[in-house]
Coordinates of C-alpha atoms and ligand atoms in Angstrom, one line a residue:
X1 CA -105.8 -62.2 -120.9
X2 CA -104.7 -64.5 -118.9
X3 CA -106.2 -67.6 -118.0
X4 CA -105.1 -71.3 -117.2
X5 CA -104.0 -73.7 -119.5
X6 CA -102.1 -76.7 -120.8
X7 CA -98.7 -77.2 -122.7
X8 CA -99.9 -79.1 -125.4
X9 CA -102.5 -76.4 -126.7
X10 CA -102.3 -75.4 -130.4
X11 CA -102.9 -71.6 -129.5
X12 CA -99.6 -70.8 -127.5
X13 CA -97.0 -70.2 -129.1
X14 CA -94.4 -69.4 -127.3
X15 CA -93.4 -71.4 -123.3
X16 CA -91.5 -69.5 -121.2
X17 CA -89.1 -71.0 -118.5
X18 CA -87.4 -68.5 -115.6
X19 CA -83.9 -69.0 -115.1
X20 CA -82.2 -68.0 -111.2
X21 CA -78.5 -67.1 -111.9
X22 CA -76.2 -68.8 -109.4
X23 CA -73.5 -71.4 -110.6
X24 CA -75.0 -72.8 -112.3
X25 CA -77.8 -70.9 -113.6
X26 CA -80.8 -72.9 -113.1
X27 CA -84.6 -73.0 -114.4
X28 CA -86.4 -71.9 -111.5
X29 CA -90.1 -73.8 -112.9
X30 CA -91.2 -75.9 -115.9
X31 CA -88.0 -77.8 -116.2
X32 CA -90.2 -80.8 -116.4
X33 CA -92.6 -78.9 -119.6
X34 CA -89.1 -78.8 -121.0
X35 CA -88.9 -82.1 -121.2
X36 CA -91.7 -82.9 -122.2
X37 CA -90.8 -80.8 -125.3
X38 CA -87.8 -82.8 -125.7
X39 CA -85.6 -80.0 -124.7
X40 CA -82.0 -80.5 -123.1
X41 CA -82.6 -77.4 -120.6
X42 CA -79.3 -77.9 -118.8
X43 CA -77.2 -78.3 -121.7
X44 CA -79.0 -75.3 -123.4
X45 CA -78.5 -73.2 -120.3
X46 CA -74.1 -74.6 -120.2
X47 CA -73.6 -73.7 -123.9
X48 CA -74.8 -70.5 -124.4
X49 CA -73.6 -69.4 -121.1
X50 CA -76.9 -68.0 -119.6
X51 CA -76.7 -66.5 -116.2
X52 CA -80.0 -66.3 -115.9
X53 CA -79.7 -62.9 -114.9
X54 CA -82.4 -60.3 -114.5
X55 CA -84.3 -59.0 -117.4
X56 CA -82.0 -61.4 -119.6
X57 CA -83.8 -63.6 -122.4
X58 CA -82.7 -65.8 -124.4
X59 CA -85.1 -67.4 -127.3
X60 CA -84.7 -70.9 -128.9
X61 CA -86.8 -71.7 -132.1
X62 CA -88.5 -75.1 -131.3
X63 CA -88.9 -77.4 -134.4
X64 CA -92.5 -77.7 -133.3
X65 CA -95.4 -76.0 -134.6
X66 CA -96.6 -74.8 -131.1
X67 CA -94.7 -73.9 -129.2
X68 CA -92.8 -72.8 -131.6
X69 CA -90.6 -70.5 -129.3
X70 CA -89.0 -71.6 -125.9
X71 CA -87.9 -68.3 -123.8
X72 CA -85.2 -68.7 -121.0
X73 CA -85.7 -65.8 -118.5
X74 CA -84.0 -64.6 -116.2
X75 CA -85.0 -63.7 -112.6
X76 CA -81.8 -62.9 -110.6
X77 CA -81.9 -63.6 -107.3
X78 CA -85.5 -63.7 -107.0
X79 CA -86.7 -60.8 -105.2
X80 CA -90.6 -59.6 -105.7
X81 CA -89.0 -56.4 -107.9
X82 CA -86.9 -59.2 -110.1
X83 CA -89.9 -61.1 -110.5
X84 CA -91.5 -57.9 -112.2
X85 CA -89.1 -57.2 -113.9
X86 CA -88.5 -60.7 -115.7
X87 CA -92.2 -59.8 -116.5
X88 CA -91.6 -56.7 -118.2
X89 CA -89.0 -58.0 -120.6
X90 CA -90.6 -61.1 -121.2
X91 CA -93.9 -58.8 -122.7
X92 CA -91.4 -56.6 -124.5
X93 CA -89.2 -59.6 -125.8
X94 CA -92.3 -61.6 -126.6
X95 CA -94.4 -59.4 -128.4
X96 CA -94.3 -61.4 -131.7
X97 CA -95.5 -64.5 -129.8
X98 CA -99.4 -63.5 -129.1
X99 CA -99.6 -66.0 -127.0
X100 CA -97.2 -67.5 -124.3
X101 CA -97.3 -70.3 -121.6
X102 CA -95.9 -70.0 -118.4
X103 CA -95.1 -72.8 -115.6
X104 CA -96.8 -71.7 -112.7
X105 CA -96.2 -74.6 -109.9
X106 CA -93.1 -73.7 -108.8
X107 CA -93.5 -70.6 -107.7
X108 CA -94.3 -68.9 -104.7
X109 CA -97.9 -66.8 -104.9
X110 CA -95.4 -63.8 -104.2
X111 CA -93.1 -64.6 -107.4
X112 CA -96.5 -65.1 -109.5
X113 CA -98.1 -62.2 -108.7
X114 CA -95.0 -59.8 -109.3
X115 CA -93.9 -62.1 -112.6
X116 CA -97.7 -61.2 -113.9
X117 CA -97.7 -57.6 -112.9
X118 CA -94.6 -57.4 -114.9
X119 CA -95.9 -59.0 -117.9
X120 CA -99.1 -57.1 -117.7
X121 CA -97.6 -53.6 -117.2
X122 CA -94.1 -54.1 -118.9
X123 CA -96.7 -55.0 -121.9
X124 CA -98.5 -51.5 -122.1
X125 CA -98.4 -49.3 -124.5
X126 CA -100.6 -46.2 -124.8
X127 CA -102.8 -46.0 -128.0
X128 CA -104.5 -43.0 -129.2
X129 CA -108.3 -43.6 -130.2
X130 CA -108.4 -44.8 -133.8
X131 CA -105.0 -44.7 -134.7
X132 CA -102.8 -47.9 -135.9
X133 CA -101.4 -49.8 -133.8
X134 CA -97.7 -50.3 -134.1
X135 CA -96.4 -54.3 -133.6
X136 CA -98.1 -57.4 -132.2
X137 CA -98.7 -57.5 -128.6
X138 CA -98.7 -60.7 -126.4
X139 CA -102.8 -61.4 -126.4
X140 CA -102.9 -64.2 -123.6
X141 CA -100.7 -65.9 -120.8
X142 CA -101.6 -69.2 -120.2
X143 CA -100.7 -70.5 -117.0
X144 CA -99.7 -74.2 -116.3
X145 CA -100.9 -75.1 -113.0
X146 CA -102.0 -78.3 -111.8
X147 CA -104.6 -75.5 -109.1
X148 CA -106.0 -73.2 -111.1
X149 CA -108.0 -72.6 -108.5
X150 CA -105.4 -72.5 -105.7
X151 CA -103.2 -69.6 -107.8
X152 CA -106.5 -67.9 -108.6
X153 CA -105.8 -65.3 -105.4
X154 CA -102.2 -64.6 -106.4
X155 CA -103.4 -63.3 -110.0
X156 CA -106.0 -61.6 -108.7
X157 CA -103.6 -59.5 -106.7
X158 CA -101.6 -59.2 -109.7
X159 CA -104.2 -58.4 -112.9
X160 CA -106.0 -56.3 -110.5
X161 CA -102.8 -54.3 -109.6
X162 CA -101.5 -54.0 -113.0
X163 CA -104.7 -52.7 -114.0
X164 CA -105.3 -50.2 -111.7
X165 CA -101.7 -48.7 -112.9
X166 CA -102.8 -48.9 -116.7
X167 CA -106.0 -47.4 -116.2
X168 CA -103.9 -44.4 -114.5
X169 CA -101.8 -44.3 -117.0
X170 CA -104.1 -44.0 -119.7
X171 CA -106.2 -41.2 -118.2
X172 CA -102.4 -39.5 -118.1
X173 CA -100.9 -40.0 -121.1
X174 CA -104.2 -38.8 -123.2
X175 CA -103.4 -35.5 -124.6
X176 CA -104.7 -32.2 -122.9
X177 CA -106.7 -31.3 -126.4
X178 CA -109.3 -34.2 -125.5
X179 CA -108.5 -34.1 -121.2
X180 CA -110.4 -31.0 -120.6
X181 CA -111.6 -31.2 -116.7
X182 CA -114.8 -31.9 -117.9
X183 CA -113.5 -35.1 -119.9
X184 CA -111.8 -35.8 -116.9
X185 CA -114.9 -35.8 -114.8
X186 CA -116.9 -37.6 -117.6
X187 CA -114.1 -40.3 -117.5
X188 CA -114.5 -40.7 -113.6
X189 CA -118.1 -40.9 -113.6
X190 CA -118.3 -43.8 -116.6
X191 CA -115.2 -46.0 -114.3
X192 CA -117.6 -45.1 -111.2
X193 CA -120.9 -47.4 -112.2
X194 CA -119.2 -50.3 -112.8
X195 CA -116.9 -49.9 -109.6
X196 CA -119.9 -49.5 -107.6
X197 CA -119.0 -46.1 -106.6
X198 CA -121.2 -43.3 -106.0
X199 CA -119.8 -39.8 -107.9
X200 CA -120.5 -36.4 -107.7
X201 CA -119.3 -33.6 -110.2
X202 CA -119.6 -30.0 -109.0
X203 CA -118.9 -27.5 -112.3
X204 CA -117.8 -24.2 -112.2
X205 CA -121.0 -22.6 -110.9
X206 CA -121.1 -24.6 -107.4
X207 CA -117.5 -24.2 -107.4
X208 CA -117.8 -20.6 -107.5
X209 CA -121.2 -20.4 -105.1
X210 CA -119.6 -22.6 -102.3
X211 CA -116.2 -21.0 -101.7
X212 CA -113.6 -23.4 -103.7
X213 CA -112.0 -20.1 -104.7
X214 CA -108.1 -21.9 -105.3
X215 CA -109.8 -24.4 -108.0
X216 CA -111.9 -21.3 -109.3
X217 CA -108.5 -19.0 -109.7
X218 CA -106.7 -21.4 -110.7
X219 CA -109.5 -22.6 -113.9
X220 CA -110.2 -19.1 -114.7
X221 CA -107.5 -19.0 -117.7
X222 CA -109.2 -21.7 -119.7
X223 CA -112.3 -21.6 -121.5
X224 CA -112.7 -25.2 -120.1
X225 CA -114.3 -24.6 -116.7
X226 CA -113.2 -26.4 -113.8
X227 CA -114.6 -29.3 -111.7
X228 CA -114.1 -31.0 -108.7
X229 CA -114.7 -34.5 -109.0
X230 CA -115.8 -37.1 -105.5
X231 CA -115.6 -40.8 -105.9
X232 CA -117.4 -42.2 -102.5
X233 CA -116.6 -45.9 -102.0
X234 CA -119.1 -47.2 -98.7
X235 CA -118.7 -50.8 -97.4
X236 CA -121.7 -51.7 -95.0
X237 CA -119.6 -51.8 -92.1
X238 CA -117.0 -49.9 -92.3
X239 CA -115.3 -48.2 -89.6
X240 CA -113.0 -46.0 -90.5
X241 CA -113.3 -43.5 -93.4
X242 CA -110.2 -42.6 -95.6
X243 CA -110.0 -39.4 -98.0
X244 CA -107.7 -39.4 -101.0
X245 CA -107.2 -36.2 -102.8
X246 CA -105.2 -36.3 -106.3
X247 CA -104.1 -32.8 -108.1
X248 CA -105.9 -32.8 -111.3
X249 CA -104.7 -30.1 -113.6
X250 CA -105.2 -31.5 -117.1
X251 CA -103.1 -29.2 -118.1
X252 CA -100.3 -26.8 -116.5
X253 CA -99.0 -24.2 -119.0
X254 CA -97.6 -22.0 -115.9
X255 CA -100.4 -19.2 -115.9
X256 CA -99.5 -15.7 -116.2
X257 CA -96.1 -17.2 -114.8
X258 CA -95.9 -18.7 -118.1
X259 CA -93.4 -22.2 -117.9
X260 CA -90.4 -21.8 -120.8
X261 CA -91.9 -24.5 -123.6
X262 CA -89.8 -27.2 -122.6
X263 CA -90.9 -27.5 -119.4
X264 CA -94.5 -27.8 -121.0
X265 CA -94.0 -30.7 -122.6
X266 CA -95.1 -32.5 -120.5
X267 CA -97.6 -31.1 -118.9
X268 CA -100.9 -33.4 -120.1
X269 CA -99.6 -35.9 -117.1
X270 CA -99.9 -32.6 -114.4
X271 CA -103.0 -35.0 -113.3
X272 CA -101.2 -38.3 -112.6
X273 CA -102.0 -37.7 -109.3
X274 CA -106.0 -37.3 -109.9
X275 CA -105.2 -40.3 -112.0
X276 CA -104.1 -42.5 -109.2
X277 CA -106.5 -41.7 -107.1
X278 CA -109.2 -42.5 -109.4
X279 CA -107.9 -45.4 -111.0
X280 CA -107.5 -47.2 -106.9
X281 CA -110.9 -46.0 -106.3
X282 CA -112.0 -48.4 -109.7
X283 CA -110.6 -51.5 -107.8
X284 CA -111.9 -51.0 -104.0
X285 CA -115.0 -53.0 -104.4
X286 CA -113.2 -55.9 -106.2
X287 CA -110.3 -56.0 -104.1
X288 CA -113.3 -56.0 -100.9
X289 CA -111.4 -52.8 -99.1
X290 CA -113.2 -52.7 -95.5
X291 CA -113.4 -48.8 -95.3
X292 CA -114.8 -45.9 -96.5
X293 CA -112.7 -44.4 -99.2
X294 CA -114.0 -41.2 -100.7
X295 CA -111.2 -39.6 -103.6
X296 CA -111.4 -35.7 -104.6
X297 CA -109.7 -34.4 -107.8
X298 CA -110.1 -30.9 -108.2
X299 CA -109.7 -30.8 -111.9
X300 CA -108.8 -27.6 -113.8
X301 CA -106.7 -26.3 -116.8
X302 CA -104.0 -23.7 -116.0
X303 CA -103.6 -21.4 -118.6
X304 CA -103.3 -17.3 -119.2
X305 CA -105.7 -15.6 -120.8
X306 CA -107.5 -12.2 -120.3
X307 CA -109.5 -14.1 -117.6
X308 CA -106.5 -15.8 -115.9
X309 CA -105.3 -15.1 -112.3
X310 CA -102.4 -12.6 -111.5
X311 CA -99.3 -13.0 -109.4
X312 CA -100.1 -10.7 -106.4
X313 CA -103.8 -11.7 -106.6
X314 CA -105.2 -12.8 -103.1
X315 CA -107.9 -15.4 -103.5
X316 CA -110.1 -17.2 -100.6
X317 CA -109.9 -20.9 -100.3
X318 CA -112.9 -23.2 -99.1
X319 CA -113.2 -23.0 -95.4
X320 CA -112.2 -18.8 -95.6
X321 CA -108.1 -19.2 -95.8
X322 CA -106.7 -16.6 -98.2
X323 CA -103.8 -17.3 -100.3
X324 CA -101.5 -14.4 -101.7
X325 CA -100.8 -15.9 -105.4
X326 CA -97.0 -15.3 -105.9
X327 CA -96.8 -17.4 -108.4
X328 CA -99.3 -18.5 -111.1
X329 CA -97.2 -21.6 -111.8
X330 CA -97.4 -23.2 -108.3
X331 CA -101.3 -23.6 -108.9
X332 CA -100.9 -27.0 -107.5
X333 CA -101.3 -26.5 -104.1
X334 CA -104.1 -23.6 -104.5
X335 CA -106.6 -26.7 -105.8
X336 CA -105.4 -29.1 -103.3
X337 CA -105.7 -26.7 -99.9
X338 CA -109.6 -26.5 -100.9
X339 CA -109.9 -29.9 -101.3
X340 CA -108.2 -30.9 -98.2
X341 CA -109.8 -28.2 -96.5
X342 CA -113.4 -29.3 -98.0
X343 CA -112.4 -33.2 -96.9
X344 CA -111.3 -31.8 -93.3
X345 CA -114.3 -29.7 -93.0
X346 CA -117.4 -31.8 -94.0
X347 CA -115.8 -35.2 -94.7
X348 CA -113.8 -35.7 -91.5
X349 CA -112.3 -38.3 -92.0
X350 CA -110.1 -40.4 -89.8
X351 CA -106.5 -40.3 -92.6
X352 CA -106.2 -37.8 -95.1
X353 CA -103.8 -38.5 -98.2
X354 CA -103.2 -36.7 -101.3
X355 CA -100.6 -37.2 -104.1
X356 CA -99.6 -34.8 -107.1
X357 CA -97.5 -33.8 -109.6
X358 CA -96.3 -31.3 -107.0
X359 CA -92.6 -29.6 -107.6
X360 CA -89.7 -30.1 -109.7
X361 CA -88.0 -30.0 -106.3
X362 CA -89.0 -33.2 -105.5
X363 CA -87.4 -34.9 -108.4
X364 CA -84.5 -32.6 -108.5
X365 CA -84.2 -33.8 -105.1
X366 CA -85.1 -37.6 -105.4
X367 CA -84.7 -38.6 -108.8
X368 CA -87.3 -39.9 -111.1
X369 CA -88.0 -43.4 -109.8
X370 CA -88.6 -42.0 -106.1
X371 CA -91.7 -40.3 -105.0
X372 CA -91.2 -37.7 -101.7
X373 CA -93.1 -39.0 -98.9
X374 CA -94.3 -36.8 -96.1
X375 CA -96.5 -37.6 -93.3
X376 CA -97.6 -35.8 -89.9
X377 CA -98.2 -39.3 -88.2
X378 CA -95.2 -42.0 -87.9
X379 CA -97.8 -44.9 -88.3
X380 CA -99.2 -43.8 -91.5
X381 CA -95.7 -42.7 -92.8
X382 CA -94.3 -46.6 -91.9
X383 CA -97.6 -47.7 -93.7
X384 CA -97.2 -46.6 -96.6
X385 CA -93.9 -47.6 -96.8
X386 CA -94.8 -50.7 -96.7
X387 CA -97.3 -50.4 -99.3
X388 CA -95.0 -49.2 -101.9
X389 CA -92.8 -51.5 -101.2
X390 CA -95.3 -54.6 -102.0
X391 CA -96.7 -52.3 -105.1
X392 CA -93.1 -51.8 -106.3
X393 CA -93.1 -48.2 -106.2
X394 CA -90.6 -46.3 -104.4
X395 CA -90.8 -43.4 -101.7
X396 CA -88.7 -41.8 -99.3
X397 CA -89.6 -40.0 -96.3
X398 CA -89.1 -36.4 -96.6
X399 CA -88.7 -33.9 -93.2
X400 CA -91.4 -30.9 -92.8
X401 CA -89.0 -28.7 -91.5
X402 CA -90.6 -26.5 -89.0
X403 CA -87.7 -23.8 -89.3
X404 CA -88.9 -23.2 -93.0
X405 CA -92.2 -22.8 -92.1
X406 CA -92.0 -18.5 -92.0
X407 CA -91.1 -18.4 -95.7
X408 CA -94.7 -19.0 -96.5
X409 CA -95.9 -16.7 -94.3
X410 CA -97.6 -13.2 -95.9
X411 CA -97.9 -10.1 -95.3
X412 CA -101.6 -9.5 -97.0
X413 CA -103.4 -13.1 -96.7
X414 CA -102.9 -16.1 -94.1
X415 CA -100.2 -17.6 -97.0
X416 CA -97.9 -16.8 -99.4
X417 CA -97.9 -19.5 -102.4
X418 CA -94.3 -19.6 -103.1
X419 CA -91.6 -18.7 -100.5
X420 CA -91.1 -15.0 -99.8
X421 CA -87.8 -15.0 -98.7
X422 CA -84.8 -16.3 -101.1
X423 CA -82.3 -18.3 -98.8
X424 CA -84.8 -21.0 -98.0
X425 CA -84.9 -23.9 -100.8
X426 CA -86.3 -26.9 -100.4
X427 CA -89.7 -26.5 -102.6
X428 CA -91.1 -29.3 -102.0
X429 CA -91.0 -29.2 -97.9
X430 CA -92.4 -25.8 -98.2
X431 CA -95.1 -26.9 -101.0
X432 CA -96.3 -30.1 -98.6
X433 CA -95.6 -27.4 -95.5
X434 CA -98.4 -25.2 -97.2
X435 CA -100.6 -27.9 -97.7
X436 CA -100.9 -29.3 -93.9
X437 CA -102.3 -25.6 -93.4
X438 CA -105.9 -27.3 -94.8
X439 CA -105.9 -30.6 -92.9
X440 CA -106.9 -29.3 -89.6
X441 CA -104.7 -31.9 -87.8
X442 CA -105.4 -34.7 -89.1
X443 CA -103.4 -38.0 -89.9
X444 CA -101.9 -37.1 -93.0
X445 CA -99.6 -37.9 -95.8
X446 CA -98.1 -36.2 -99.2
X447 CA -96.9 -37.9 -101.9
X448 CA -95.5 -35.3 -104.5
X449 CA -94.7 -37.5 -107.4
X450 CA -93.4 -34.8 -109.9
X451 CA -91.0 -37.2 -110.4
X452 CA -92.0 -40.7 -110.9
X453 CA -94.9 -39.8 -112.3
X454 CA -93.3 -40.1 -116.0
X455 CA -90.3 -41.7 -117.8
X456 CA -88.6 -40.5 -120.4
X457 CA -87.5 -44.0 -121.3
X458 CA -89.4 -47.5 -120.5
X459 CA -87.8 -49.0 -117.3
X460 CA -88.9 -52.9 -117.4
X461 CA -92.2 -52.3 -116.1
X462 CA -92.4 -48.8 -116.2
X463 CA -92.8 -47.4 -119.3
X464 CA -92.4 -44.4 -121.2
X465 CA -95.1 -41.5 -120.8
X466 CA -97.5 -41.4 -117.7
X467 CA -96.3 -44.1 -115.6
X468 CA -99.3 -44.6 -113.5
X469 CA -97.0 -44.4 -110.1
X470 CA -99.3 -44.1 -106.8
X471 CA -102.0 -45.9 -108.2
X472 CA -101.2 -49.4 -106.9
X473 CA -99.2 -47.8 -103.7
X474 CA -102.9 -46.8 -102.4
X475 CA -104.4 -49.7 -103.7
X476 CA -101.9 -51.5 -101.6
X477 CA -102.5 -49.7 -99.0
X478 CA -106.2 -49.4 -98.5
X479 CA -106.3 -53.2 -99.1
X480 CA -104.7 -53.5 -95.2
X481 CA -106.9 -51.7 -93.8
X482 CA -109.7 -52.1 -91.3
Ligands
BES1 N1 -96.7 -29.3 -112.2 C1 -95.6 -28.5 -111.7 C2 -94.5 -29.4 -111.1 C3 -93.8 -30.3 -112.0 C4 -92.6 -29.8 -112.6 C5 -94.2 -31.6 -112.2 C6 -91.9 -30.7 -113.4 C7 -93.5 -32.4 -113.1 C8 -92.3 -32.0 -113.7 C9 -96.1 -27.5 -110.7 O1 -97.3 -27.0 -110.8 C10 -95.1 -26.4 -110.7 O2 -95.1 -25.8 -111.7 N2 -94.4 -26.2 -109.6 C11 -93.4 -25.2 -109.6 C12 -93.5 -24.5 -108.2 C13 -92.8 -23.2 -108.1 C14 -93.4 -22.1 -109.0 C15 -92.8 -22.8 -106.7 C16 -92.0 -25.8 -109.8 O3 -91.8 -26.9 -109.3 O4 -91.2 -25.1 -110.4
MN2 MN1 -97.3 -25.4 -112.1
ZN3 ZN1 -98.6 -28.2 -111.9

């Protein structure tokens, strides 16, 4: 919680002052709650030699009874992504403190919105249902300002941000035993009331009776049935309408083209993307986005079984495109192309965007902080750059290579789901190459986020597990536009 407040209350415990490093390192805001505690700041700051570097903390017991704890933090330089990360380590450092004060005057709206996203996401852990948890947390920020009211829009960005990403994270990092597409659907419809959203789930039989054959194949190993799940998000007055479509397999064993158990692992978070999608769509109304947002996770479990699909099978997407299923484990792309081909063909919408959990490519290629960015339209492409950069979340624009495009080509259905011919690479181009096929020419982007998607280790504000990455990027994004 966080809410604002006053020095001298009996509940915080713990007053935290940022530090810029510099010669001399210097507190950046408060300096004048330190004194007010009695607290030499530039003398502390001289003898213990704090640089006031980022992510760096240094704790002083007070001889007070609250606060009892004085925290010098470190922000760097300064920059929005320092600011979020001071945050972070400030929620991990100061867990035992429940709760912690934090001078807000002196900083910019920019500095207190990434500080708080920091503090809110660097903060989260994921809990399973009933189950202890492990340590204290930090309970509430209070924040001295002399305008509560004035700083009100800054921490609205930022609480509505962070949660967006925690929500996504939590739908990802729930274990594939309880996220059956049907839980996932159930989960999307109770966020959709309160978002003011309108939702419609089509199960298995509607799937089957109006041609989403990809999201049909592809479910058809699982004894948990798929479903496609539509989040519609109308303003009065909108003029533009905006689809987002996020890969939603709850589960990706491989299929038939079984994945080698380590590589399964992980495989519960094969629905970040889904995730993202739904947990932007949960903020739209709050955040007052001026268009029409509808989101689209086809949701299904990818598993072999007597029932499951077959490499060589050839199976009819929505719309009539055929797809010759090389591979069992590149299901991906099946459920997306009738999504996007369902979005282009009754939606029509003005910008089409979809992110998943696409190829290992991607993150072989771009490491695990860096989502692959492709877009047929420049504007959109430069937009969401943009966007990621004030979410904090990283992309880079990728090339759809035209000379690559034949490898998809087959010789018994419009598309091949792998590449046919060995001396081409570059999975991930060819992966977001097979998906334009279904956006009949529309504006559109790809994020494939195989690799930022999870950490193995917590990052400041990214932490370990389903990392929620996309979710604020679109938020971002669809907050800009008219
Ligand atoms: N969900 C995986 C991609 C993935 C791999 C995400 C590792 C996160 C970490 C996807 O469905 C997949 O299996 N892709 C295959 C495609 C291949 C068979 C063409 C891959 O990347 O190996
Ligand atoms: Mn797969
Ligand atoms: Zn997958």
């Amino acid at each position: 919680m966080l809410r604002s407040g006053f020095l001298e209350d009996p509940g915080v415990d713990g007053i935290v002052l940022p530090v810029s490093s510099g010669e001399p390192a210097t507190v950046v805001a408060g300096a004048d709650a330190a004194d007010r505690l009695g607290v030499n700041v530039v003398e502390l700051l001289a003898r213990h030699g704090i640089k006031g570097e980022c992510g760096e903390i240094f704790a002083v017991p007070l001889p007070l009874d609250a606060p009892r704890m004085l925290y010098l933090a470190g922000v760097g330089g300064g920059t929005a992504g320092e600011w979020r990360r001071t945050g972070a380590a400030v929620a991990k450092r100061c867990r035992d403190c429940r709760a912690l004060a934090l001078p807000g005057d002196q900083l910019s709206d920019e500095s207190l919105t990434a500080l708080t996203e920091g503090i809110v996401l660097g903060g989260y852990r994921y809990r399973v249902a009933g189950a202890d948890a492990k340590g204290a947390d930090v309970r509430r920020v209070d924040l001295l300002t002399e305008d509560p009211i004035g700083r009100q829009e800054a921490l609205g960005d930022a609480l509505v941000g962070a949660r967006t990403t925690l929500c996504a994270r939590d739908l990802a990092n729930t274990p594939s035993l309880v996220k059956s597409p049907q839980w996932l659907a159930e989960q999307a419809a109770a966020l959709a009331g309160p978002a003011g959203l309108d939702v419609r789930i089509r199960d298995d039989r509607e799937l089957e009776a109006e041609g989403f054959g990809g999201l049909v194949a592809v479910g058809r190993g699982s004894t948990r049935p798929p479903r496609l799940i539509e989040l519609s998000y109308r303003p009065p007055g909108a003029r533009s309408h905006i689809v987002l479509v996020g890969k939603g397999i709850t589960f990706d064993s491989g299929g038939l083209s079984l994945k080698p158990s380590d590589g399964m692992v992980s495989m519960k978070t094969d629905m970040a993307g889904g995730a993202a999608v739904i947990a932007a769509m949960t903020a739209l109304a709050e955040r007052h986005v001026r268009v029409q947002v509808t989101g689209l996770v086809p949701a299904a479990e990818n598993l072999p079984s007597g029932s499951a699909q077959r490499p060589g099978d050839v199976i009819r997407h929505y719309g009539g495109r055929t797809s010759e299923v090389l591979n069992t484990d590149a299901e991906g792309r099946l459920v997306l192309a009738d999504a996007l081909a369902y979005a282009d063909g009754v939606l029509r919408p003005d910008v089409l965007i979809d992110i998943a959990t696409l190829t290992g490519a991607a993150s072989l290629g771009l490491g695990r902080r860096h989502g692959a960015l492709y877009a047929t339209s420049e504007e959109l492409a430069a937009q969401l750059e943009a966007a990621a950069h004030r979410a904090g979340e990283r992309v880079w624009r990728m090339p759809l290579v035209e000379d690559y495009r034949f490898a998809i080509d087959s010789r018994v259905a419009d598309l091949a789901n792998t590449a046919t011919s060995r001396d081409i690479s570059g999975g991930s181009i060819l992966a977001a190459m097979f998906l334009r096929e279904f956006t009949g020419g529309r504006p559109w982007a790809h994020l494939d986020i195989a690799g930022p998607a999870r950490a193995d280790s917590d990052e400041y504000e990214v932490t370990k597990g389903a990392t929620g990455f996309g979710a604020r990027l679109l938020l971002r994004w669809l907050e800009e536009r008219t």
